[in-house]
Coordinates of C-alpha atoms and ligand atoms in Angstrom, one line a residue:
M1 CA 0.0 0.0 0.0
R2 CA 1.3 3.5 -0.8
V3 CA 2.0 5.9 2.0
V4 CA -0.7 8.3 0.8
D5 CA -3.2 5.5 1.1
I6 CA -2.1 4.8 4.7
I7 CA -2.6 8.5 5.5
Q8 CA -6.0 8.5 3.8
R9 CA -7.2 5.4 5.8
K10 CA -6.2 7.1 9.1
R11 CA -7.7 10.4 7.9
D12 CA -11.0 8.6 7.2
G13 CA -11.1 6.8 10.6
Q14 CA -10.3 3.3 9.4
E15 CA -8.1 1.0 11.5
L16 CA -4.6 0.4 10.1
T17 CA -3.2 -3.0 10.1
D18 CA 0.1 -4.0 11.9
H19 CA 1.7 -4.3 8.5
Q20 CA 0.6 -0.8 7.4
I21 CA 1.9 0.9 10.6
A22 CA 5.2 -1.1 10.4
A23 CA 5.7 -0.2 6.7
L24 CA 5.1 3.5 7.3
L25 CA 7.6 3.7 10.3
D26 CA 10.2 1.4 8.7
K27 CA 10.2 3.5 5.5
Y28 CA 10.4 6.8 7.5
L29 CA 13.4 5.5 9.5
K30 CA 15.1 4.5 6.3
G31 CA 14.5 7.9 4.9
S32 CA 12.2 6.9 2.0
V33 CA 9.2 8.7 3.4
P34 CA 9.5 12.5 3.7
D35 CA 8.6 14.5 6.8
Y36 CA 5.6 16.1 5.2
Q37 CA 3.8 12.8 4.7
V38 CA 4.5 11.7 8.3
A39 CA 3.4 15.2 9.5
A40 CA 0.1 14.6 7.7
F41 CA -0.2 11.1 9.3
L42 CA 0.4 12.7 12.8
M43 CA -2.3 15.2 12.2
A44 CA -4.7 12.4 11.1
V45 CA -3.8 10.6 14.4
Y46 CA -4.4 13.8 16.3
F47 CA -8.0 13.9 15.0
R48 CA -8.8 10.2 14.7
G49 CA -6.8 8.8 17.7
M50 CA -5.6 5.2 17.6
T51 CA -7.2 1.9 18.5
D52 CA -5.6 -0.3 21.1
A53 CA -4.2 -2.6 18.4
E54 CA -2.8 0.3 16.4
L55 CA -1.2 1.8 19.5
K56 CA 0.4 -1.5 20.5
T57 CA 2.1 -1.9 17.1
F58 CA 3.0 1.8 16.9
T59 CA 4.7 1.7 20.4
E60 CA 6.4 -1.6 19.6
K61 CA 7.9 -0.2 16.4
M62 CA 9.0 3.0 18.2
M63 CA 10.6 0.9 21.0
H64 CA 12.5 -1.3 18.6
S65 CA 13.9 1.6 16.6
G66 CA 17.0 1.7 18.8
D67 CA 18.7 -0.2 21.6
I68 CA 16.8 -2.4 24.1
I69 CA 18.4 -2.4 27.5
K70 CA 17.7 -5.3 29.8
F71 CA 20.3 -4.9 32.6
E72 CA 21.2 -8.6 32.6
G73 CA 23.0 -9.5 35.7
V74 CA 21.0 -7.3 38.1
K75 CA 19.9 -9.4 41.0
K76 CA 17.3 -7.0 42.4
F77 CA 13.7 -6.2 41.7
L78 CA 13.9 -3.1 39.6
V79 CA 11.3 -0.3 39.7
D80 CA 11.5 2.7 37.4
K81 CA 9.9 6.0 38.1
H82 CA 9.2 8.5 35.3
S83 CA 7.6 11.9 35.5
T84 CA 6.3 14.0 32.6
G85 CA 8.6 16.8 33.8
G86 CA 8.5 19.4 36.5
V87 CA 10.4 22.2 38.2
G88 CA 12.2 21.3 41.4
D89 CA 11.8 17.6 40.6
K90 CA 14.5 15.9 42.7
V91 CA 12.4 12.7 43.2
T92 CA 14.9 10.2 41.9
I93 CA 17.7 11.5 44.2
A94 CA 15.6 11.0 47.4
L95 CA 13.6 8.0 46.1
A96 CA 16.4 5.7 44.9
P97 CA 18.3 5.4 48.2
L98 CA 15.0 4.9 50.1
L99 CA 14.0 2.1 47.7
A100 CA 17.5 0.6 48.1
A101 CA 16.9 0.4 51.8
F102 CA 14.1 -2.0 50.9
D103 CA 16.3 -3.9 48.5
I104 CA 14.4 -2.5 45.5
G105 CA 16.9 -1.5 42.8
T106 CA 17.0 1.6 40.6
A107 CA 18.7 1.1 37.2
K108 CA 18.0 4.2 35.3
L109 CA 19.1 6.3 32.3
S110 CA 18.5 10.0 33.1
G111 CA 18.6 13.2 31.2
K112 CA 20.3 16.5 31.4
G113 CA 18.1 19.5 31.9
L114 CA 17.1 21.9 29.2
G115 CA 15.2 25.2 29.6
H116 CA 13.3 25.7 32.7
T117 CA 13.4 22.1 33.9
G118 CA 16.5 20.6 35.5
G119 CA 17.9 17.1 34.9
T120 CA 18.8 14.5 37.5
I121 CA 22.2 14.1 35.9
D122 CA 23.1 17.8 36.4
K123 CA 21.9 17.7 40.0
L124 CA 24.0 14.7 40.9
E125 CA 27.0 16.2 39.1
S126 CA 27.0 19.1 41.5
I127 CA 28.5 16.6 44.1
P128 CA 32.3 17.0 44.1
G129 CA 34.0 14.1 42.4
F130 CA 30.7 12.5 41.2
V131 CA 31.2 10.7 37.8
F132 CA 28.4 8.6 36.2
P133 CA 29.2 5.1 35.0
E134 CA 29.9 4.9 31.3
T135 CA 29.2 1.3 30.6
R136 CA 26.2 -0.9 31.3
E137 CA 28.4 -3.4 33.1
E138 CA 29.5 -0.7 35.5
L139 CA 25.9 0.4 36.1
V140 CA 24.8 -3.2 36.8
S141 CA 27.7 -3.7 39.2
Q142 CA 26.6 -0.5 41.1
V143 CA 23.0 -1.6 41.3
N144 CA 24.0 -5.0 42.7
Q145 CA 26.4 -3.3 45.1
T146 CA 24.4 -0.3 46.3
G147 CA 20.9 -0.7 44.9
V148 CA 21.2 2.4 42.8
G149 CA 22.7 2.8 39.3
I150 CA 22.1 5.9 37.2
M151 CA 23.8 6.9 33.9
G152 CA 23.3 9.4 31.1
Y153 CA 20.7 8.8 28.5
S154 CA 21.9 7.0 25.4
E155 CA 21.2 8.7 22.1
N156 CA 20.1 5.4 20.7
I157 CA 17.1 4.8 22.9
V158 CA 14.0 5.1 20.7
P159 CA 15.6 7.4 18.1
L160 CA 12.3 7.4 16.2
D161 CA 10.7 9.3 19.1
K162 CA 13.2 12.1 18.7
R163 CA 12.3 12.5 15.0
L164 CA 8.6 12.2 15.6
Y165 CA 8.7 14.6 18.5
S166 CA 10.5 17.3 16.4
L167 CA 7.8 16.9 13.8
R168 CA 5.0 17.0 16.4
D169 CA 6.5 20.1 17.9
V170 CA 6.1 22.1 14.6
T171 CA 2.8 20.6 13.5
A172 CA 0.7 21.3 16.6
T173 CA 0.4 17.6 17.3
V174 CA 2.3 17.3 20.6
S175 CA -0.9 17.1 22.7
S176 CA -2.3 14.0 21.1
I177 CA -2.9 11.5 23.8
P178 CA -2.0 8.4 21.8
L179 CA 1.2 10.1 20.6
I180 CA 2.2 11.2 24.1
A181 CA 1.4 7.7 25.5
S182 CA 3.4 5.9 22.8
S183 CA 6.3 8.3 23.1
I184 CA 6.6 7.8 26.9
M185 CA 5.9 4.1 26.9
S186 CA 8.2 3.2 24.1
K187 CA 11.1 4.8 26.1
K188 CA 10.0 3.1 29.3
L189 CA 9.7 -0.3 27.7
A190 CA 13.1 0.0 25.9
V191 CA 14.9 0.1 29.3
Y192 CA 13.8 -2.8 31.4
A193 CA 12.2 -2.5 34.9
D194 CA 10.0 -5.1 36.7
G195 CA 7.7 -2.3 37.8
I196 CA 6.9 1.1 36.3
M197 CA 5.6 4.1 38.2
L198 CA 4.5 7.0 36.0
D199 CA 3.9 10.5 37.4
V200 CA 1.6 12.5 35.1
K201 CA 1.7 16.2 36.1
V202 CA -1.6 18.0 35.9
G203 CA -2.1 21.8 35.7
A204 CA -1.7 24.9 33.7
G205 CA 2.1 24.4 33.2
A206 CA 1.8 20.7 32.4
F207 CA 1.1 18.8 29.2
M208 CA -2.2 17.7 30.8
K209 CA -4.2 20.7 31.8
T210 CA -7.2 18.9 33.4
I211 CA -7.5 15.8 35.6
E212 CA -9.8 14.3 32.9
E213 CA -7.2 14.5 30.2
A214 CA -4.5 13.3 32.6
R215 CA -6.7 10.3 33.5
E216 CA -7.2 9.5 29.8
L217 CA -3.4 9.6 29.2
A218 CA -2.9 7.4 32.3
E219 CA -5.5 4.8 31.1
T220 CA -3.9 4.8 27.6
M221 CA -0.4 4.2 29.0
L222 CA -1.7 1.5 31.3
G223 CA -3.3 -0.2 28.3
I224 CA 0.0 -0.2 26.5
G225 CA 1.8 -1.5 29.7
K226 CA -0.6 -4.5 29.9
N227 CA 0.1 -5.5 26.4
F228 CA 3.8 -5.7 27.3
D229 CA 3.1 -7.5 30.6
R230 CA 4.5 -4.8 32.9
K231 CA 3.2 -4.0 36.4
M232 CA 2.4 -0.3 36.3
V233 CA 0.9 2.3 38.5
V234 CA 0.2 5.9 37.3
H235 CA 0.0 8.8 39.7
L236 CA -1.6 12.1 38.7
T237 CA 0.2 14.8 40.6
N238 CA -0.5 18.5 41.1
M239 CA 1.6 21.0 39.3
D240 CA 0.1 24.2 40.6
Q241 CA 3.5 24.9 42.1
P242 CA 7.1 23.6 41.9
L243 CA 7.9 20.4 43.7
G244 CA 9.3 21.1 47.1
C245 CA 11.1 24.4 47.8
A246 CA 14.5 24.2 46.3
V247 CA 15.2 24.8 42.6
G248 CA 18.8 24.6 41.4
N249 CA 21.3 21.7 41.3
A250 CA 23.2 21.6 44.6
L251 CA 20.2 23.1 46.4
E252 CA 18.0 20.3 45.2
V253 CA 20.5 17.7 46.3
I254 CA 20.4 19.2 49.8
E255 CA 16.6 19.1 49.8
A256 CA 16.6 15.5 48.8
I257 CA 19.1 14.6 51.6
E258 CA 17.0 16.6 54.1
T259 CA 14.0 14.6 53.1
L260 CA 15.9 11.4 53.8
K261 CA 16.7 12.9 57.2
G262 CA 13.0 13.4 57.8
K263 CA 13.2 17.1 57.4
G264 CA 12.0 17.7 53.9
P265 CA 9.1 19.9 52.7
K266 CA 5.8 18.2 53.6
E267 CA 4.4 17.8 50.1
F268 CA 7.7 16.5 48.7
T269 CA 8.0 14.0 51.5
D270 CA 4.4 12.9 51.0
L271 CA 5.2 12.2 47.3
I272 CA 8.4 10.2 48.2
L273 CA 6.5 8.1 50.7
H274 CA 3.6 7.5 48.3
L275 CA 6.0 6.4 45.6
T276 CA 8.0 4.2 47.9
G277 CA 4.7 2.7 49.1
T278 CA 3.7 2.1 45.5
A279 CA 7.0 0.3 44.7
L280 CA 6.5 -1.9 47.8
Y281 CA 3.0 -2.7 46.6
I282 CA 4.2 -3.5 43.1
K283 CA 6.9 -5.8 44.4
G284 CA 4.3 -7.5 46.7
N285 CA 5.9 -6.4 50.0
A286 CA 2.9 -4.3 51.0
K287 CA -0.8 -5.1 50.8
S288 CA -1.6 -1.5 49.8
I289 CA 0.2 1.7 48.8
E290 CA -0.8 3.2 52.1
E291 CA 0.8 0.3 54.1
G292 CA 3.9 0.7 51.9
A293 CA 4.0 4.5 52.6
E294 CA 3.9 3.7 56.4
M295 CA 6.8 1.3 56.0
A296 CA 8.7 4.0 54.1
S297 CA 8.1 6.6 56.8
H298 CA 9.4 4.1 59.4
M299 CA 12.4 3.3 57.2
I300 CA 13.4 7.0 57.1
R301 CA 13.5 7.1 60.9
T302 CA 16.1 4.2 60.9
G303 CA 18.6 6.3 59.0
E304 CA 19.3 3.4 56.6
P305 CA 18.3 5.4 53.4
L306 CA 21.0 8.0 54.3
D307 CA 23.6 5.2 54.4
K308 CA 22.4 4.0 51.0
M309 CA 22.8 7.6 49.7
K310 CA 26.4 7.7 51.0
Q311 CA 27.2 4.3 49.4
F312 CA 25.7 5.5 46.1
I313 CA 27.7 8.7 46.1
K314 CA 30.9 6.9 47.0
A315 CA 30.4 4.2 44.3
N316 CA 30.3 7.1 41.8
G317 CA 33.5 8.6 43.1
G318 CA 31.7 11.4 44.8
D319 CA 32.4 12.9 48.2
E320 CA 29.9 11.2 50.5
R321 CA 30.7 13.6 53.4
I322 CA 28.4 16.1 51.7
V323 CA 25.5 14.2 53.3
N324 CA 26.5 15.6 56.7
D325 CA 28.3 18.7 55.6
Y326 CA 26.6 20.8 52.8
S327 CA 29.4 23.3 52.8
L328 CA 31.3 20.7 50.7
L329 CA 28.9 21.3 47.9
P330 CA 29.2 24.2 45.5
T331 CA 27.9 27.3 47.4
A332 CA 26.8 30.6 46.0
S333 CA 28.7 33.7 47.0
D334 CA 25.6 35.9 47.5
Q335 CA 22.0 35.6 48.4
V336 CA 19.0 38.0 48.3
D337 CA 15.5 37.6 49.6
V338 CA 12.4 38.3 47.4
I339 CA 10.0 40.3 49.6
A340 CA 6.3 40.1 49.3
K341 CA 4.7 43.4 48.1
K342 CA 1.2 42.0 48.4
A343 CA -0.6 40.3 51.2
G344 CA -2.9 37.3 50.8
F345 CA -2.9 33.5 50.6
V346 CA -0.8 31.8 48.0
R347 CA -3.2 30.3 45.4
K348 CA -0.6 29.2 42.8
I349 CA 3.1 29.4 42.0
E350 CA 3.7 29.3 38.3
A351 CA 6.3 26.6 38.0
E352 CA 7.6 27.6 34.6
E353 CA 8.3 31.1 35.8
I354 CA 10.2 29.8 38.9
G355 CA 12.2 27.4 36.7
K356 CA 13.2 30.3 34.4
A357 CA 14.1 32.5 37.4
A358 CA 16.6 29.8 38.5
M359 CA 17.7 29.2 35.0
I360 CA 18.8 32.8 34.3
L361 CA 20.9 32.8 37.5
G362 CA 22.8 29.9 35.9
A363 CA 21.0 26.8 37.3
G364 CA 19.7 25.7 34.0
R365 CA 20.6 25.7 30.3
A366 CA 19.0 28.1 27.9
T367 CA 20.6 26.1 25.1
K368 CA 22.3 22.7 24.9
E369 CA 25.7 24.4 25.1
S370 CA 25.1 26.6 28.2
E371 CA 27.4 26.1 31.1
L372 CA 25.8 25.4 34.5
D373 CA 26.5 27.0 37.8
Y374 CA 25.7 24.2 40.2
A375 CA 25.6 26.4 43.3
V376 CA 22.9 28.8 42.2
G377 CA 19.1 28.7 42.3
L378 CA 16.4 29.6 44.7
V379 CA 14.5 28.3 47.7
L380 CA 10.8 29.1 48.1
N381 CA 9.8 30.2 51.5
K382 CA 6.0 30.4 50.8
K383 CA 4.0 27.6 49.2
V384 CA 0.4 27.2 48.1
G385 CA -2.0 27.6 51.0
D386 CA 0.5 29.8 53.1
E387 CA -0.6 33.2 54.4
V388 CA 1.8 36.0 53.3
R389 CA 2.1 39.5 54.9
V390 CA 3.7 42.4 53.1
G391 CA 7.4 42.4 53.9
E392 CA 7.7 38.7 54.4
V393 CA 10.2 36.6 52.4
L394 CA 8.7 34.8 49.4
A395 CA 11.9 33.2 48.3
T396 CA 15.6 33.4 48.6
L397 CA 17.8 33.6 45.5
Y398 CA 21.4 32.2 45.6
Y399 CA 23.7 33.7 43.0
N400 CA 27.3 34.2 41.9
A401 CA 26.8 36.7 39.1
A402 CA 24.3 39.5 39.4
D403 CA 23.7 40.0 35.6
N404 CA 20.2 38.6 35.6
L405 CA 19.4 39.1 39.3
E406 CA 16.7 41.8 38.7
D407 CA 15.0 39.8 36.0
S408 CA 15.1 36.7 38.2
I409 CA 13.5 38.6 41.2
K410 CA 10.7 39.9 38.8
K411 CA 10.0 36.4 37.6
V412 CA 9.6 35.1 41.2
E413 CA 7.3 38.0 42.0
K414 CA 5.3 37.3 38.8
A415 CA 5.1 33.5 39.6
Y416 CA 3.2 34.1 42.8
D417 CA -0.6 34.3 42.6
F418 CA -2.5 35.4 45.7
S419 CA -6.1 35.1 46.9
S420 CA -7.7 37.3 49.6
E421 CA -9.5 34.2 50.8
K422 CA -7.9 31.3 52.7
V423 CA -6.6 28.6 50.2
E424 CA -6.7 24.9 51.1
S425 CA -3.4 23.4 50.1
Q426 CA -4.1 20.4 47.8
S427 CA -2.4 17.1 48.3
V428 CA 0.3 16.5 45.8
V429 CA -1.0 13.1 44.6
L430 CA -4.4 13.8 43.0
D431 CA -5.1 10.2 42.0
T432 CA -3.5 6.8 41.7
I433 CA -4.5 4.4 39.0
K434 CA -3.3 0.9 39.2
G435 CA -2.7 -1.2 36.1
F436 CA -2.8 -4.6 37.7
Ligands
LIG501 N1 7.1 13.3 27.4 C1 7.5 12.5 26.4 O1 8.5 11.7 26.6 N2 6.8 12.5 25.2 C2 5.8 13.2 25.0 O2 5.2 13.2 23.9 C3 5.3 14.1 26.0 C4 6.0 14.1 27.2

């Protein structure tokens, strides 16, 4: 069948066969189908959606367009956590050592940050001496030894997704639920884990603006996961503010460690406990997520997750003394408080604006080539639900160069939205949908 006929079938709402989907994607990968035809196909999918059978084949083809990583030799139960992206998201850094304390392994490929969101790789690289493993064998040995192995993302994981995503970006088709679901799931399935936890952010700054859309995405991804025999749980989480208080590489490492000491921000701690509870439930060690979260809370009090954190840092050549002495981390030379000019109750904190405020101080990359300053960033002092009086500190900025300081302060001020009425702070986990 000609490519134009495949596009026409999709446009007219007819189901495509496995063979037709495979032919289109194979030809595109080989370069014998031009971008404009695939762009038309993506638009047809945007309007017509995909059936379960189409989505399974489409995801499978995406997944097999590059390397499949199985982590042979890992002796632990592996759970992977993936989030659709957030500001202040230091979840992996706190979660992995906590899971390790329960003998649940993390073997993960993580990304560098770009734009207003930071990457786990950059955050951990702020630890003096920290160098990520370069080979899969090294990573497997670290997981077996410490329970945690993280390395940089390989360019060859689902290369088809990179090409399709670039096309979606310029054809207004990013927000198609089947396209998002297959994009995320193909990458999750290409890197093996026994259990998968997905965190779908909901809110104005997220891909999914409403809880209904987020639920549809969750169900679609769970449907794909079932076809591939993976145990999955999807969390829908609130993105009406950044996660936790710290935004910036070393500052986020400190907040993750504080959380493992039982002194983290409440909403971030709640999320970490919920995720650990979910992993214990997936593994079969807890009868419910709530029971697992209780076990996690108790585990933090034993101090064992902190030891796991130290082992993980040491295994990567990092200075594990940072866990007890934050002055060994890169530290900014100056700091300034952003003072509230308005009174009220915090209704919302625009995460993107806060991410940009930290980025222009040097915490993030405006382009792929930008150099990072690991020390800089900001810490929010007021979160959603808090009452603010004029003159109180909204946030503290940590900086080395003052070039963009004024702009950064303005962005923080702009990010805060106040209500004159009392605001109930929402729980971070809005819904949990189990796929098994
Ligand atoms: N994250 C992805 O990996 N892909 C999408 O399409 C959207 C969010």
